């Protein structure tokens, strides 16, 4: 992940790299099932790629309430210093 990474989440909020790390550190959800389906990756040239697919997860929140989430995502990757790194991302809810 590049230093200036940004991600537009389901509600249109744009998060920076640090926001993403904080989200996972502070998240109190218990995930019981998580997976990527219908993934497609296209590489353009030697240093640019776009991946998209659907992500499904389910579990319980901090109050014990069950949830099921389905989103469609797109990630943009570039090869930098010989390593593939994500530079931008976006997700939209499917339900």
Tab-separated table of N, CA and C in Angstrom:
chain	number	residue	atom	x	y	z
A	1	UNK	N	0.852	-1.173	0.000
A	1	UNK	CA	0.000	0.000	0.000
A	1	UNK	C	0.902	1.241	0.000
A	2	UNK	N	0.648	2.131	-0.938
A	2	UNK	CA	1.468	3.346	-1.022
A	2	UNK	C	1.123	4.306	0.119
A	3	UNK	N	2.030	5.211	0.399
A	3	UNK	CA	1.835	6.162	1.498
A	3	UNK	C	0.619	7.064	1.298
A	4	UNK	N	0.328	7.435	0.039
A	4	UNK	CA	-0.804	8.343	-0.207
A	4	UNK	C	-2.066	7.600	-0.661
A	5	UNK	N	-2.197	6.334	-0.248
A	5	UNK	CA	-3.372	5.522	-0.560
A	5	UNK	C	-4.646	6.203	-0.073
A	6	UNK	N	-5.724	6.064	-0.843
A	6	UNK	CA	-7.041	6.511	-0.379
A	6	UNK	C	-8.088	5.499	-0.810
A	7	UNK	N	-9.155	5.435	-0.025
A	7	UNK	CA	-10.221	4.460	-0.249
A	7	UNK	C	-11.561	5.153	-0.031
A	8	UNK	N	-12.437	5.055	-1.014
A	8	UNK	CA	-13.782	5.604	-0.882
A	8	UNK	C	-14.693	4.470	-0.448
A	9	UNK	N	-15.265	4.584	0.759
A	9	UNK	CA	-16.047	3.475	1.297
A	9	UNK	C	-17.512	3.542	0.884
A	10	UNK	N	-18.290	2.623	1.420
A	10	UNK	CA	-19.690	2.437	1.020
A	10	UNK	C	-20.550	3.681	1.141
A	11	UNK	N	-20.251	4.549	2.099
A	11	UNK	CA	-21.081	5.747	2.283
A	11	UNK	C	-20.469	6.991	1.642
A	12	UNK	N	-19.427	6.810	0.827
A	12	UNK	CA	-18.822	7.925	0.114
A	12	UNK	C	-17.701	8.627	0.853
A	13	UNK	N	-17.395	8.176	2.055
A	13	UNK	CA	-16.313	8.778	2.836
A	13	UNK	C	-14.961	8.353	2.259
A	14	UNK	N	-14.067	9.310	2.115
A	14	UNK	CA	-12.725	9.020	1.608
A	14	UNK	C	-11.779	8.860	2.792
A	15	UNK	N	-11.197	7.682	2.899
A	15	UNK	CA	-10.251	7.383	3.970
A	15	UNK	C	-8.838	7.357	3.425
A	16	UNK	N	-7.919	7.787	4.249
A	16	UNK	CA	-6.493	7.710	3.928
A	16	UNK	C	-5.924	6.411	4.496
A	17	UNK	N	-4.698	6.152	4.202
A	17	UNK	CA	-4.018	4.933	4.637
A	17	UNK	C	-4.139	4.722	6.149
A	18	UNK	N	-3.874	5.779	6.920
A	18	UNK	CA	-3.916	5.675	8.383
A	18	UNK	C	-5.320	5.339	8.884
A	19	UNK	N	-6.355	5.870	8.207
A	19	UNK	CA	-7.738	5.606	8.605
A	19	UNK	C	-8.061	4.123	8.487
A	20	UNK	N	-7.555	3.501	7.438
A	20	UNK	CA	-7.795	2.073	7.238
A	20	UNK	C	-7.172	1.235	8.330
A	21	UNK	N	-5.939	1.559	8.703
A	21	UNK	CA	-5.286	0.834	9.789
A	21	UNK	C	-6.052	1.024	11.094
A	22	UNK	N	-6.481	2.245	11.378
A	22	UNK	CA	-7.224	2.529	12.612
A	22	UNK	C	-8.543	1.770	12.636
A	23	UNK	N	-9.212	1.672	11.481
A	23	UNK	CA	-10.482	0.951	11.419
A	23	UNK	C	-10.300	-0.494	11.869
A	24	UNK	N	-9.277	-1.163	11.361
A	24	UNK	CA	-9.078	-2.568	11.716
A	24	UNK	C	-8.613	-2.731	13.159
A	25	UNK	N	-7.864	-1.789	13.671
A	25	UNK	CA	-7.433	-1.858	15.064
A	25	UNK	C	-8.598	-1.639	16.026
A	26	UNK	N	-9.544	-0.762	15.665
A	26	UNK	CA	-10.653	-0.404	16.546
A	26	UNK	C	-11.919	-1.230	16.319
A	27	UNK	N	-11.962	-1.993	15.241
A	27	UNK	CA	-13.172	-2.730	14.881
A	27	UNK	C	-13.500	-3.794	15.928
A	28	UNK	N	-14.740	-3.788	16.418
A	28	UNK	CA	-15.162	-4.754	17.435
A	28	UNK	C	-16.086	-5.826	16.872
A	29	UNK	N	-16.301	-5.833	15.553
A	29	UNK	CA	-17.120	-6.871	14.938
A	29	UNK	C	-16.418	-8.223	15.046
A	30	UNK	N	-17.224	-9.272	15.162
A	30	UNK	CA	-16.712	-10.632	15.093
A	30	UNK	C	-17.122	-11.193	13.742
A	31	UNK	N	-16.159	-11.420	12.881
A	31	UNK	CA	-16.421	-11.927	11.540
A	31	UNK	C	-16.413	-13.450	11.600
A	32	UNK	N	-17.509	-14.075	11.164
A	32	UNK	CA	-17.581	-15.533	11.155
A	32	UNK	C	-17.412	-16.109	9.758
A	33	UNK	N	-17.640	-15.276	8.751
A	33	UNK	CA	-17.476	-15.710	7.367
A	33	UNK	C	-17.060	-14.505	6.534
A	34	UNK	N	-16.062	-14.692	5.679
A	34	UNK	CA	-15.591	-13.597	4.837
A	34	UNK	C	-14.969	-14.182	3.580
A	35	UNK	N	-15.294	-13.599	2.428
A	35	UNK	CA	-14.704	-14.105	1.204
A	35	UNK	C	-14.911	-13.184	0.025
A	36	UNK	N	-14.030	-13.323	-0.944
A	36	UNK	CA	-14.118	-12.576	-2.192
A	36	UNK	C	-14.624	-13.527	-3.264
A	37	UNK	N	-15.636	-13.083	-3.994
A	37	UNK	CA	-16.191	-13.883	-5.086
A	37	UNK	C	-16.176	-13.056	-6.362
A	38	UNK	N	-16.234	-13.724	-7.492
A	38	UNK	CA	-16.317	-13.061	-8.798
A	38	UNK	C	-15.189	-12.052	-8.997
A	39	UNK	N	-13.973	-12.424	-8.625
A	39	UNK	CA	-12.832	-11.515	-8.732
A	39	UNK	C	-12.299	-11.487	-10.158
A	40	UNK	N	-11.949	-10.290	-10.627
A	40	UNK	CA	-11.366	-10.114	-11.954
A	40	UNK	C	-10.171	-9.180	-11.829
A	41	UNK	N	-9.057	-9.565	-12.413
A	41	UNK	CA	-7.848	-8.745	-12.385
A	41	UNK	C	-7.377	-8.526	-13.812
A	42	UNK	N	-7.135	-7.281	-14.147
A	42	UNK	CA	-6.625	-6.935	-15.477
A	42	UNK	C	-5.342	-6.142	-15.319
A	43	UNK	N	-4.320	-6.602	-16.010
A	43	UNK	CA	-3.014	-5.950	-15.961
A	43	UNK	C	-2.817	-5.192	-17.266
A	44	UNK	N	-2.434	-3.934	-17.142
A	44	UNK	CA	-2.207	-3.066	-18.289
A	44	UNK	C	-0.742	-2.650	-18.290
A	45	UNK	N	-0.003	-3.106	-19.278
A	45	UNK	CA	1.423	-2.810	-19.308
A	45	UNK	C	2.155	-3.578	-18.221
A	46	UNK	N	3.282	-3.055	-17.818
A	46	UNK	CA	4.118	-3.739	-16.823
A	46	UNK	C	3.897	-3.256	-15.398
A	47	UNK	N	3.224	-2.113	-15.238
A	47	UNK	CA	3.195	-1.493	-13.913
A	47	UNK	C	1.826	-1.038	-13.436
A	48	UNK	N	0.742	-1.478	-14.084
A	48	UNK	CA	-0.584	-0.970	-13.736
A	48	UNK	C	-1.603	-2.098	-13.808
A	49	UNK	N	-2.462	-2.199	-12.798
A	49	UNK	CA	-3.493	-3.238	-12.782
A	49	UNK	C	-4.734	-2.734	-12.052
A	50	UNK	N	-5.871	-3.281	-12.446
A	50	UNK	CA	-7.143	-2.988	-11.786
A	50	UNK	C	-7.785	-4.318	-11.418
A	51	UNK	N	-8.179	-4.430	-10.156
A	51	UNK	CA	-8.874	-5.623	-9.687
A	51	UNK	C	-10.239	-5.245	-9.152
A	52	UNK	N	-11.239	-6.054	-9.470
A	52	UNK	CA	-12.562	-5.802	-8.890
A	52	UNK	C	-13.264	-7.124	-8.626
A	53	UNK	N	-14.221	-7.055	-7.714
A	53	UNK	CA	-14.962	-8.244	-7.353
A	53	UNK	C	-15.987	-7.922	-6.289
A	54	UNK	N	-16.569	-8.971	-5.762
A	54	UNK	CA	-17.557	-8.843	-4.698
A	54	UNK	C	-16.978	-9.430	-3.417
A	55	UNK	N	-17.216	-8.743	-2.311
A	55	UNK	CA	-16.774	-9.225	-1.003
A	55	UNK	C	-18.006	-9.435	-0.139
A	56	UNK	N	-18.107	-10.616	0.449
A	56	UNK	CA	-19.221	-10.942	1.338
A	56	UNK	C	-18.647	-11.272	2.711
A	57	UNK	N	-19.280	-10.737	3.761
A	57	UNK	CA	-18.885	-11.098	5.117
A	57	UNK	C	-20.108	-11.103	6.017
A	58	UNK	N	-20.042	-11.921	7.049
A	58	UNK	CA	-21.120	-11.958	8.034
A	58	UNK	C	-20.512	-12.196	9.404
A	59	UNK	N	-21.298	-11.877	10.426
A	59	UNK	CA	-20.828	-12.038	11.789
A	59	UNK	C	-21.744	-11.335	12.761
A	60	UNK	N	-21.167	-10.884	13.867
A	60	UNK	CA	-21.931	-10.159	14.880
A	60	UNK	C	-21.187	-8.881	15.252
A	61	UNK	N	-21.964	-7.842	15.589
A	61	UNK	CA	-21.344	-6.584	16.000
A	61	UNK	C	-21.068	-6.608	17.501
A	62	UNK	N	-20.594	-5.496	18.043
A	62	UNK	CA	-20.208	-5.438	19.464
A	62	UNK	C	-21.370	-5.706	20.408
A	63	UNK	N	-22.619	-5.486	19.932
A	63	UNK	CA	-23.803	-5.727	20.748
A	63	UNK	C	-24.388	-7.118	20.537
A	64	UNK	N	-23.721	-7.941	19.737
A	64	UNK	CA	-24.192	-9.294	19.480
A	64	UNK	C	-25.210	-9.404	18.359
A	65	UNK	N	-25.483	-8.304	17.670
A	65	UNK	CA	-26.448	-8.305	16.572
A	65	UNK	C	-25.790	-8.864	15.308
A	66	UNK	N	-26.480	-9.790	14.651
A	66	UNK	CA	-25.962	-10.400	13.427
A	66	UNK	C	-25.978	-9.414	12.269
A	67	UNK	N	-25.013	-9.556	11.372
A	67	UNK	CA	-24.993	-8.739	10.156
A	67	UNK	C	-24.511	-9.580	8.981
A	68	UNK	N	-24.873	-9.124	7.808
A	68	UNK	CA	-24.391	-9.695	6.560
A	68	UNK	C	-24.137	-8.530	5.616
A	69	UNK	N	-22.927	-8.435	5.100
A	69	UNK	CA	-22.567	-7.323	4.217
A	69	UNK	C	-22.075	-7.869	2.883
A	70	UNK	N	-22.511	-7.197	1.822
A	70	UNK	CA	-22.033	-7.545	0.486
A	70	UNK	C	-21.683	-6.252	-0.226
A	71	UNK	N	-20.464	-6.172	-0.725
A	71	UNK	CA	-20.017	-4.981	-1.445
A	71	UNK	C	-19.322	-5.388	-2.737
A	72	UNK	N	-19.347	-4.489	-3.683
A	72	UNK	CA	-18.541	-4.612	-4.906
A	72	UNK	C	-17.391	-3.628	-4.754
A	73	UNK	N	-16.185	-4.089	-5.046
A	73	UNK	CA	-15.010	-3.241	-4.838
A	73	UNK	C	-14.161	-3.167	-6.100
A	74	UNK	N	-13.388	-2.106	-6.170
A	74	UNK	CA	-12.376	-1.926	-7.207
A	74	UNK	C	-11.111	-1.420	-6.534
A	75	UNK	N	-9.996	-2.018	-6.873
A	75	UNK	CA	-8.697	-1.566	-6.375
A	75	UNK	C	-7.772	-1.310	-7.552
A	76	UNK	N	-7.016	-0.252	-7.464
A	76	UNK	CA	-6.044	0.111	-8.490
A	76	UNK	C	-4.645	-0.160	-7.928
A	77	UNK	N	-3.845	-0.893	-8.700
A	77	UNK	CA	-2.509	-1.292	-8.270
A	77	UNK	C	-1.456	-0.741	-9.223
A	78	UNK	N	-0.281	-0.472	-8.690
A	78	UNK	CA	0.860	-0.124	-9.537
A	78	UNK	C	2.103	-0.824	-8.998
A	79	UNK	N	2.989	-1.128	-9.918
A	79	UNK	CA	4.247	-1.731	-9.499
A	79	UNK	C	5.226	-0.595	-9.219
A	80	UNK	N	5.712	-0.547	-7.994
A	80	UNK	CA	6.630	0.510	-7.565
A	80	UNK	C	7.824	-0.157	-6.896
A	81	UNK	N	9.006	0.156	-7.378
A	81	UNK	CA	10.231	-0.455	-6.849
A	81	UNK	C	10.160	-1.980	-6.865
A	82	UNK	N	9.556	-2.524	-7.932
A	82	UNK	CA	9.478	-3.970	-8.096
A	82	UNK	C	8.388	-4.659	-7.300
A	83	UNK	N	7.556	-3.910	-6.574
A	83	UNK	CA	6.486	-4.503	-5.747
A	83	UNK	C	5.137	-3.958	-6.171
A	84	UNK	N	4.133	-4.822	-6.231
A	84	UNK	CA	2.768	-4.375	-6.503
A	84	UNK	C	2.194	-3.759	-5.237
A	85	UNK	N	1.656	-2.540	-5.371
A	85	UNK	CA	1.073	-1.835	-4.233
A	85	UNK	C	-0.260	-1.224	-4.643
A	86	UNK	N	-1.230	-1.301	-3.756
A	86	UNK	CA	-2.534	-0.698	-4.034
A	86	UNK	C	-2.421	0.809	-3.818
A	87	UNK	N	-2.998	1.582	-4.766
A	87	UNK	CA	-2.921	3.039	-4.674
A	87	UNK	C	-4.279	3.686	-4.419
A	88	UNK	N	-5.348	3.064	-4.907
A	88	UNK	CA	-6.699	3.592	-4.705
A	88	UNK	C	-7.673	2.425	-4.589
A	89	UNK	N	-8.767	2.672	-3.869
A	89	UNK	CA	-9.801	1.662	-3.736
A	89	UNK	C	-11.167	2.301	-3.584
A	90	UNK	N	-12.187	1.504	-3.861
A	90	UNK	CA	-13.570	1.974	-3.760
A	90	UNK	C	-14.461	0.766	-3.524
A	91	UNK	N	-15.525	0.943	-2.752
A	91	UNK	CA	-16.522	-0.118	-2.607
A	91	UNK	C	-17.918	0.481	-2.586
A	92	UNK	N	-18.861	-0.305	-3.077
A	92	UNK	CA	-20.272	0.087	-3.094
A	92	UNK	C	-21.100	-1.078	-2.585
A	93	UNK	N	-22.115	-0.805	-1.765
A	93	UNK	CA	-22.942	-1.892	-1.243
A	93	UNK	C	-23.750	-2.559	-2.348
A	94	UNK	N	-23.937	-3.872	-2.221
A	94	UNK	CA	-24.756	-4.620	-3.166
A	94	UNK	C	-26.188	-4.767	-2.684
A	95	UNK	N	-26.416	-4.602	-1.405
A	95	UNK	CA	-27.779	-4.745	-0.869
A	95	UNK	C	-28.240	-3.449	-0.269
